[in-house]
Amino acid sequence: MERIRVSIDSKKVSVLKAKDVPIFYVHGSGCDASIWKNQLEEIGGFAIDLPNHGESDEAEVNSVEDYAFFVAKVVEQTAGRGVIAGHSLGGAIAQMVYLRHREVVKALVLIGTGARLRVLPQILEGLAKKSEETVRLVADMAFHKKEFVEAFAEVFSRNSEVLLKDLSVCDKFDILEDFRSGKISFEVPTIAIVGENDLLTPVKYSKFFAEFGNAELAIVENSGHMVMLESPKKLNEILKEFLKRVL
Ligand code: COA
């Protein structure tokens, strides 16, 4: 595995790369590229540290559209085109890359995400007050397999300002009616993948993509929101089968 740095508008975006497979993993709120370790090792691809996360530079980013710009540029400057695999906030970004920068998108993988990502007001209010209890609540809601909660409560606690900013960006993301009215639908191969016990982005949100977005649906048993960590073997199986068909 190597770390590469892509220059975009004088900012450096850090990317973990393993094997030359054109799949681009985009992490969710308060996380970084390292959450894709199991996918990079088995499948390969490019895992992006979004601006203000991991080893990427700080940048003025206030919306899903702003993040999508950076992701599209990373794809353009590395593989040219690829499969965009986004988790949670990263899944909203993947949808926006498709809507705004379609030329770089071969296919989409939408993991634990939705066309609208409202956040519980108590989470936004608690994080604004730097409440440790709220950080723990988010970590607790993120995992069905509770052995991960402690470590992630620490990660989220260290990154609580970034987490709040990311969740505020999620809270504003809403393209649900555009799907429902038929204004938008995915015209590239798309699969929505969700843990059956996901509390942050319930299965219903992924079923919506199957009903209105022309997406395939895969529900991962015995997993919460963090499928890539909770059920890496099953997720990798689904990804490998999908990539075989779309690459
Ligand atoms: N896809 C499909 N349906 C969706 C959706 C999505 N992305 N987002 C919301 N909906 C549905 C809801 O299920 C609800 O359906 P219903 O009327 O049949 O029950 C309806 O649209 C209204 O949803 P919303 O405007 O989000 O308001 P809400 O009353 O459902 O409640 C929250 C808002 C924050 C309580 C709720 O969205 C929630 O529990 N979110 C999960 C927790 C969280 O904070 N997640 C973080 C995501 S990053």
Short mmCIF file of C-alpha atoms and ligand atoms in Angstrom, two decimals:
data_model
loop_
_atom_site.label_atom_id
_atom_site.label_comp_id
_atom_site.label_asym_id
_atom_site.label_seq_id
_atom_site.Cartn_x
_atom_site.Cartn_y
_atom_site.Cartn_z
CA MET A 1 0.00 0.00 0.00
CA GLU A 2 1.30 3.48 -0.81
CA ARG A 3 0.22 7.01 0.01
CA ILE A 4 -0.05 9.42 -2.89
CA ARG A 5 -0.79 13.14 -2.79
CA VAL A 6 -2.92 14.78 -5.45
CA SER A 7 -2.66 18.56 -5.96
CA ILE A 8 -5.98 20.32 -6.41
CA ASP A 9 -6.22 24.12 -6.37
CA SER A 10 -2.93 24.32 -4.40
CA LYS A 11 -4.29 21.85 -1.78
CA LYS A 12 -2.91 18.36 -1.30
CA VAL A 13 -5.40 15.53 -1.07
CA SER A 14 -3.95 12.36 0.44
CA VAL A 15 -4.93 8.99 -1.03
CA LEU A 16 -4.11 5.45 0.11
CA LYS A 17 -3.53 3.31 -2.95
CA ALA A 18 -3.27 -0.46 -3.23
CA LYS A 19 -3.15 -2.10 -6.67
CA ASP A 20 -4.28 -0.25 -9.77
CA VAL A 21 -7.99 -1.02 -9.46
CA PRO A 22 -10.15 2.01 -10.40
CA ILE A 23 -12.41 2.03 -7.37
CA PHE A 24 -12.40 5.17 -5.20
CA TYR A 25 -13.50 4.80 -1.59
CA VAL A 26 -14.94 7.89 0.11
CA HIS A 27 -15.26 7.80 3.90
CA GLY A 28 -18.05 9.22 6.05
CA SER A 29 -18.32 11.86 8.80
CA GLY A 30 -15.37 12.19 11.19
CA CYS A 31 -13.50 9.23 9.61
CA ASP A 32 -10.61 8.95 7.16
CA ALA A 33 -9.24 6.67 4.43
CA SER A 34 -7.97 4.09 6.94
CA ILE A 35 -11.49 2.70 7.51
CA TRP A 36 -11.17 1.04 4.07
CA LYS A 37 -8.11 -1.00 5.12
CA ASN A 38 -9.89 -4.36 4.63
CA GLN A 39 -11.07 -3.40 1.14
CA LEU A 40 -7.68 -1.97 0.08
CA GLU A 41 -5.90 -5.13 1.21
CA GLU A 42 -8.22 -7.62 -0.49
CA ILE A 43 -9.57 -5.72 -3.50
CA GLY A 44 -7.23 -2.75 -3.96
CA GLY A 45 -8.17 0.72 -5.15
CA PHE A 46 -7.85 4.29 -3.94
CA ALA A 47 -9.10 5.48 -0.53
CA ILE A 48 -9.34 9.25 -0.28
CA ASP A 49 -8.78 11.36 2.84
CA LEU A 50 -11.35 14.11 2.28
CA PRO A 51 -10.04 17.69 2.80
CA ASN A 52 -9.72 18.45 6.56
CA HIS A 53 -9.45 14.70 7.32
CA GLY A 54 -6.57 12.25 7.76
CA GLU A 55 -3.45 13.53 6.01
CA SER A 56 -5.18 15.84 3.52
CA ASP A 57 -4.77 19.62 3.69
CA GLU A 58 -7.34 21.88 5.22
CA ALA A 59 -9.70 23.51 2.75
CA GLU A 60 -12.86 25.60 2.77
CA VAL A 61 -15.51 22.90 2.38
CA ASN A 62 -19.11 23.62 3.31
CA SER A 63 -21.28 21.28 1.29
CA VAL A 64 -21.53 17.89 -0.36
CA GLU A 65 -20.93 19.72 -3.67
CA ASP A 66 -17.61 21.13 -2.35
CA TYR A 67 -16.43 17.65 -1.33
CA ALA A 68 -17.60 16.19 -4.66
CA PHE A 69 -15.36 18.65 -6.52
CA PHE A 70 -12.25 17.30 -4.72
CA VAL A 71 -13.23 13.66 -5.21
CA ALA A 72 -13.90 14.18 -8.94
CA LYS A 73 -10.51 15.86 -9.33
CA VAL A 74 -8.74 12.96 -7.58
CA VAL A 75 -10.39 10.49 -9.97
CA GLU A 76 -9.62 12.67 -13.00
CA GLN A 77 -5.94 13.02 -12.06
CA THR A 78 -5.34 9.34 -11.25
CA ALA A 79 -7.43 6.76 -13.14
CA GLY A 80 -9.43 9.26 -15.23
CA ARG A 81 -12.67 7.36 -14.54
CA GLY A 82 -13.70 4.90 -11.91
CA VAL A 83 -16.23 3.33 -9.59
CA ILE A 84 -17.11 5.72 -6.76
CA ALA A 85 -17.80 3.87 -3.51
CA GLY A 86 -19.03 6.17 -0.77
CA HIS A 87 -20.11 5.51 2.79
CA SER A 88 -22.66 7.70 4.60
CA LEU A 89 -21.54 11.33 3.94
CA GLY A 90 -19.20 9.72 1.38
CA GLY A 91 -22.27 8.17 -0.28
CA ALA A 92 -23.88 11.59 -0.58
CA ILE A 93 -20.62 12.82 -2.12
CA ALA A 94 -20.63 9.86 -4.56
CA GLN A 95 -24.16 10.80 -5.68
CA MET A 96 -23.05 14.40 -6.19
CA VAL A 97 -19.96 13.35 -8.16
CA TYR A 98 -22.38 11.48 -10.43
CA LEU A 99 -24.71 14.49 -10.75
CA ARG A 100 -22.03 17.14 -11.27
CA HIS A 101 -19.01 15.30 -12.72
CA ARG A 102 -20.55 12.32 -14.53
CA GLU A 103 -17.59 12.03 -16.90
CA VAL A 104 -15.44 10.47 -14.16
CA VAL A 105 -18.05 7.91 -13.00
CA LYS A 106 -18.15 4.34 -14.32
CA ALA A 107 -20.42 3.00 -11.59
CA LEU A 108 -21.58 3.80 -8.05
CA VAL A 109 -21.47 1.91 -4.77
CA LEU A 110 -23.62 3.58 -2.13
CA ILE A 111 -22.92 2.13 1.31
CA GLY A 112 -25.02 3.06 4.37
CA THR A 113 -26.25 6.28 2.87
CA GLY A 114 -29.35 7.99 1.49
CA ALA A 115 -30.79 10.63 -0.80
CA ARG A 116 -31.53 12.68 2.31
CA LEU A 117 -29.36 12.52 5.43
CA ARG A 118 -31.11 14.41 8.22
CA VAL A 119 -29.28 14.19 11.54
CA LEU A 120 -30.95 13.93 14.94
CA PRO A 121 -31.02 17.50 16.37
CA GLN A 122 -29.80 16.17 19.72
CA ILE A 123 -26.60 14.93 18.02
CA LEU A 124 -25.90 18.31 16.39
CA GLU A 125 -26.67 20.20 19.61
CA GLY A 126 -24.62 17.83 21.78
CA LEU A 127 -21.56 17.96 19.50
CA ALA A 128 -21.74 21.78 19.43
CA LYS A 129 -21.43 21.64 23.24
CA LYS A 130 -18.54 19.17 22.93
CA SER A 131 -20.50 16.63 24.96
CA GLU A 132 -18.59 13.36 25.44
CA GLU A 133 -21.93 11.65 25.98
CA THR A 134 -23.01 12.66 22.47
CA VAL A 135 -19.74 11.46 20.92
CA ARG A 136 -20.37 8.11 22.60
CA LEU A 137 -23.99 8.07 21.40
CA VAL A 138 -22.82 8.55 17.78
CA ALA A 139 -20.23 5.75 18.14
CA ASP A 140 -22.84 3.54 19.75
CA MET A 141 -25.40 4.17 16.98
CA ALA A 142 -22.74 3.57 14.31
CA PHE A 143 -21.97 -0.04 15.30
CA HIS A 144 -24.11 -3.11 15.73
CA LYS A 145 -20.99 -5.03 16.83
CA LYS A 146 -20.24 -3.28 20.08
CA GLU A 147 -16.55 -4.27 20.29
CA PHE A 148 -15.78 -1.33 17.95
CA VAL A 149 -17.57 1.37 19.99
CA GLU A 150 -14.80 2.23 22.44
CA ALA A 151 -12.13 2.83 19.79
CA PHE A 152 -14.47 4.90 17.66
CA ALA A 153 -15.70 6.99 20.57
CA GLU A 154 -12.03 7.98 20.94
CA VAL A 155 -11.62 8.73 17.21
CA PHE A 156 -14.82 10.82 17.18
CA SER A 157 -13.81 12.57 20.41
CA ARG A 158 -10.46 13.62 18.87
CA ASN A 159 -12.26 14.79 15.69
CA SER A 160 -15.43 16.13 17.27
CA GLU A 161 -15.27 19.50 15.47
CA VAL A 162 -14.78 17.83 12.09
CA LEU A 163 -17.52 15.34 12.94
CA LEU A 164 -19.94 18.19 13.73
CA LYS A 165 -19.06 20.03 10.53
CA ASP A 166 -19.53 16.81 8.49
CA LEU A 167 -22.86 16.00 10.11
CA SER A 168 -24.05 19.57 9.48
CA VAL A 169 -23.15 19.04 5.81
CA CYS A 170 -25.16 15.75 5.85
CA ASP A 171 -28.12 17.46 7.48
CA LYS A 172 -28.38 19.90 4.53
CA PHE A 173 -28.10 17.15 1.90
CA ASP A 174 -31.49 16.39 0.37
CA ILE A 175 -32.11 15.28 -3.22
CA LEU A 176 -34.90 12.88 -2.27
CA GLU A 177 -37.71 14.63 -4.16
CA ASP A 178 -35.63 14.74 -7.34
CA PHE A 179 -35.49 10.93 -7.25
CA ARG A 180 -39.14 10.56 -6.25
CA SER A 181 -40.32 12.81 -9.08
CA GLY A 182 -38.14 10.96 -11.61
CA LYS A 183 -36.01 14.04 -12.29
CA ILE A 184 -32.90 12.04 -11.45
CA SER A 185 -32.09 8.34 -11.62
CA PHE A 186 -28.78 6.52 -11.90
CA GLU A 187 -27.83 5.79 -15.49
CA VAL A 188 -24.62 4.01 -14.53
CA PRO A 189 -24.57 0.64 -12.72
CA THR A 190 -25.34 1.37 -9.06
CA ILE A 191 -25.56 -0.82 -6.00
CA ALA A 192 -26.85 0.28 -2.60
CA ILE A 193 -25.40 -1.73 0.29
CA VAL A 194 -26.60 -1.43 3.89
CA GLY A 195 -26.25 -3.26 7.19
CA GLU A 196 -29.58 -4.75 8.29
CA ASN A 197 -29.12 -3.16 11.73
CA ASP A 198 -28.01 0.29 10.55
CA LEU A 199 -29.44 2.90 12.94
CA LEU A 200 -27.94 6.01 11.32
CA THR A 201 -29.07 5.35 7.75
CA PRO A 202 -31.82 2.74 8.03
CA VAL A 203 -32.36 0.03 5.37
CA LYS A 204 -35.35 2.06 4.14
CA TYR A 205 -32.94 4.73 2.77
CA SER A 206 -31.19 2.13 0.58
CA LYS A 207 -34.46 0.52 -0.52
CA PHE A 208 -35.42 4.00 -1.76
CA PHE A 209 -32.47 3.90 -4.21
CA ALA A 210 -33.72 0.55 -5.51
CA GLU A 211 -37.27 1.88 -5.90
CA PHE A 212 -36.54 5.31 -7.37
CA GLY A 213 -32.87 5.35 -8.42
CA ASN A 214 -32.52 2.23 -10.57
CA ALA A 215 -30.06 0.71 -8.06
CA GLU A 216 -29.45 -2.89 -7.03
CA LEU A 217 -29.83 -3.57 -3.33
CA ALA A 218 -27.70 -5.68 -0.99
CA ILE A 219 -28.56 -5.98 2.70
CA VAL A 220 -25.75 -7.23 4.92
CA GLU A 221 -26.93 -9.38 7.82
CA ASN A 222 -25.72 -8.81 11.35
CA SER A 223 -24.12 -5.43 10.58
CA GLY A 224 -24.72 -1.83 11.55
CA HIS A 225 -23.73 1.40 9.79
CA MET A 226 -19.99 0.61 9.57
CA VAL A 227 -20.26 -2.35 7.17
CA MET A 228 -16.66 -2.08 5.96
CA LEU A 229 -15.41 -2.74 9.50
CA GLU A 230 -18.23 -4.88 10.89
CA SER A 231 -18.66 -7.27 7.94
CA PRO A 232 -15.57 -6.84 5.73
CA LYS A 233 -15.70 -10.36 4.25
CA LYS A 234 -19.31 -10.05 3.12
CA LEU A 235 -18.84 -6.49 1.83
CA ASN A 236 -15.73 -7.52 -0.11
CA GLU A 237 -17.64 -10.42 -1.69
CA ILE A 238 -20.38 -8.03 -2.85
CA LEU A 239 -17.85 -5.50 -4.13
CA LYS A 240 -15.79 -8.09 -6.02
CA GLU A 241 -18.89 -9.51 -7.72
CA PHE A 242 -20.06 -5.99 -8.67
CA LEU A 243 -16.63 -4.90 -9.94
CA LYS A 244 -16.38 -8.05 -12.09
CA ARG A 245 -19.52 -6.88 -13.89
CA VAL A 246 -18.78 -3.16 -14.23
CA LEU A 247 -15.01 -2.86 -14.82
N1 COA B 1 -34.51 7.77 2.02
C1 COA B 1 -35.79 7.38 2.10
N2 COA B 1 -36.67 7.86 3.03
C2 COA B 1 -36.20 8.81 3.87
C3 COA B 1 -34.87 9.28 3.83
C4 COA B 1 -34.01 8.72 2.85
N3 COA B 1 -32.75 9.12 2.74
N4 COA B 1 -34.71 10.22 4.80
C5 COA B 1 -35.89 10.33 5.42
N5 COA B 1 -36.78 9.49 4.86
C6 COA B 1 -38.18 9.32 5.23
C7 COA B 1 -38.35 9.06 6.70
O1 COA B 1 -38.17 7.69 6.99
C8 COA B 1 -39.74 9.55 6.92
O2 COA B 1 -40.62 8.57 6.41
P1 COA B 1 -42.04 8.28 7.10
O3 COA B 1 -42.78 9.58 7.06
O4 COA B 1 -42.64 7.20 6.26
O5 COA B 1 -41.71 7.82 8.49
C9 COA B 1 -39.81 10.77 6.02
O6 COA B 1 -38.88 10.53 5.00
C10 COA B 1 -39.46 12.09 6.72
O7 COA B 1 -38.06 12.09 7.06
P2 COA B 1 -37.12 13.31 7.69
O8 COA B 1 -37.44 14.58 7.03
O9 COA B 1 -35.74 12.86 7.78
O10 COA B 1 -37.64 13.52 9.06
P3 COA B 1 -37.86 12.43 10.14
O11 COA B 1 -39.12 12.83 10.78
O12 COA B 1 -37.73 11.09 9.56
O13 COA B 1 -36.72 12.61 11.23
C11 COA B 1 -34.49 12.34 11.95
C12 COA B 1 -35.47 13.20 11.18
C13 COA B 1 -33.18 13.06 12.13
C14 COA B 1 -35.06 12.00 13.31
C15 COA B 1 -34.31 11.04 11.14
O14 COA B 1 -33.92 11.39 9.86
C16 COA B 1 -33.36 10.06 11.74
O15 COA B 1 -33.69 9.35 12.67
N6 COA B 1 -32.15 9.95 11.19
C17 COA B 1 -31.19 8.92 11.61
C18 COA B 1 -30.26 9.34 12.68
C19 COA B 1 -29.17 10.23 12.22
O16 COA B 1 -28.95 11.25 12.82
N7 COA B 1 -28.44 9.84 11.18
C20 COA B 1 -27.32 10.58 10.68
C21 COA B 1 -27.26 10.40 9.21
S1 COA B 1 -25.67 10.89 8.61
#
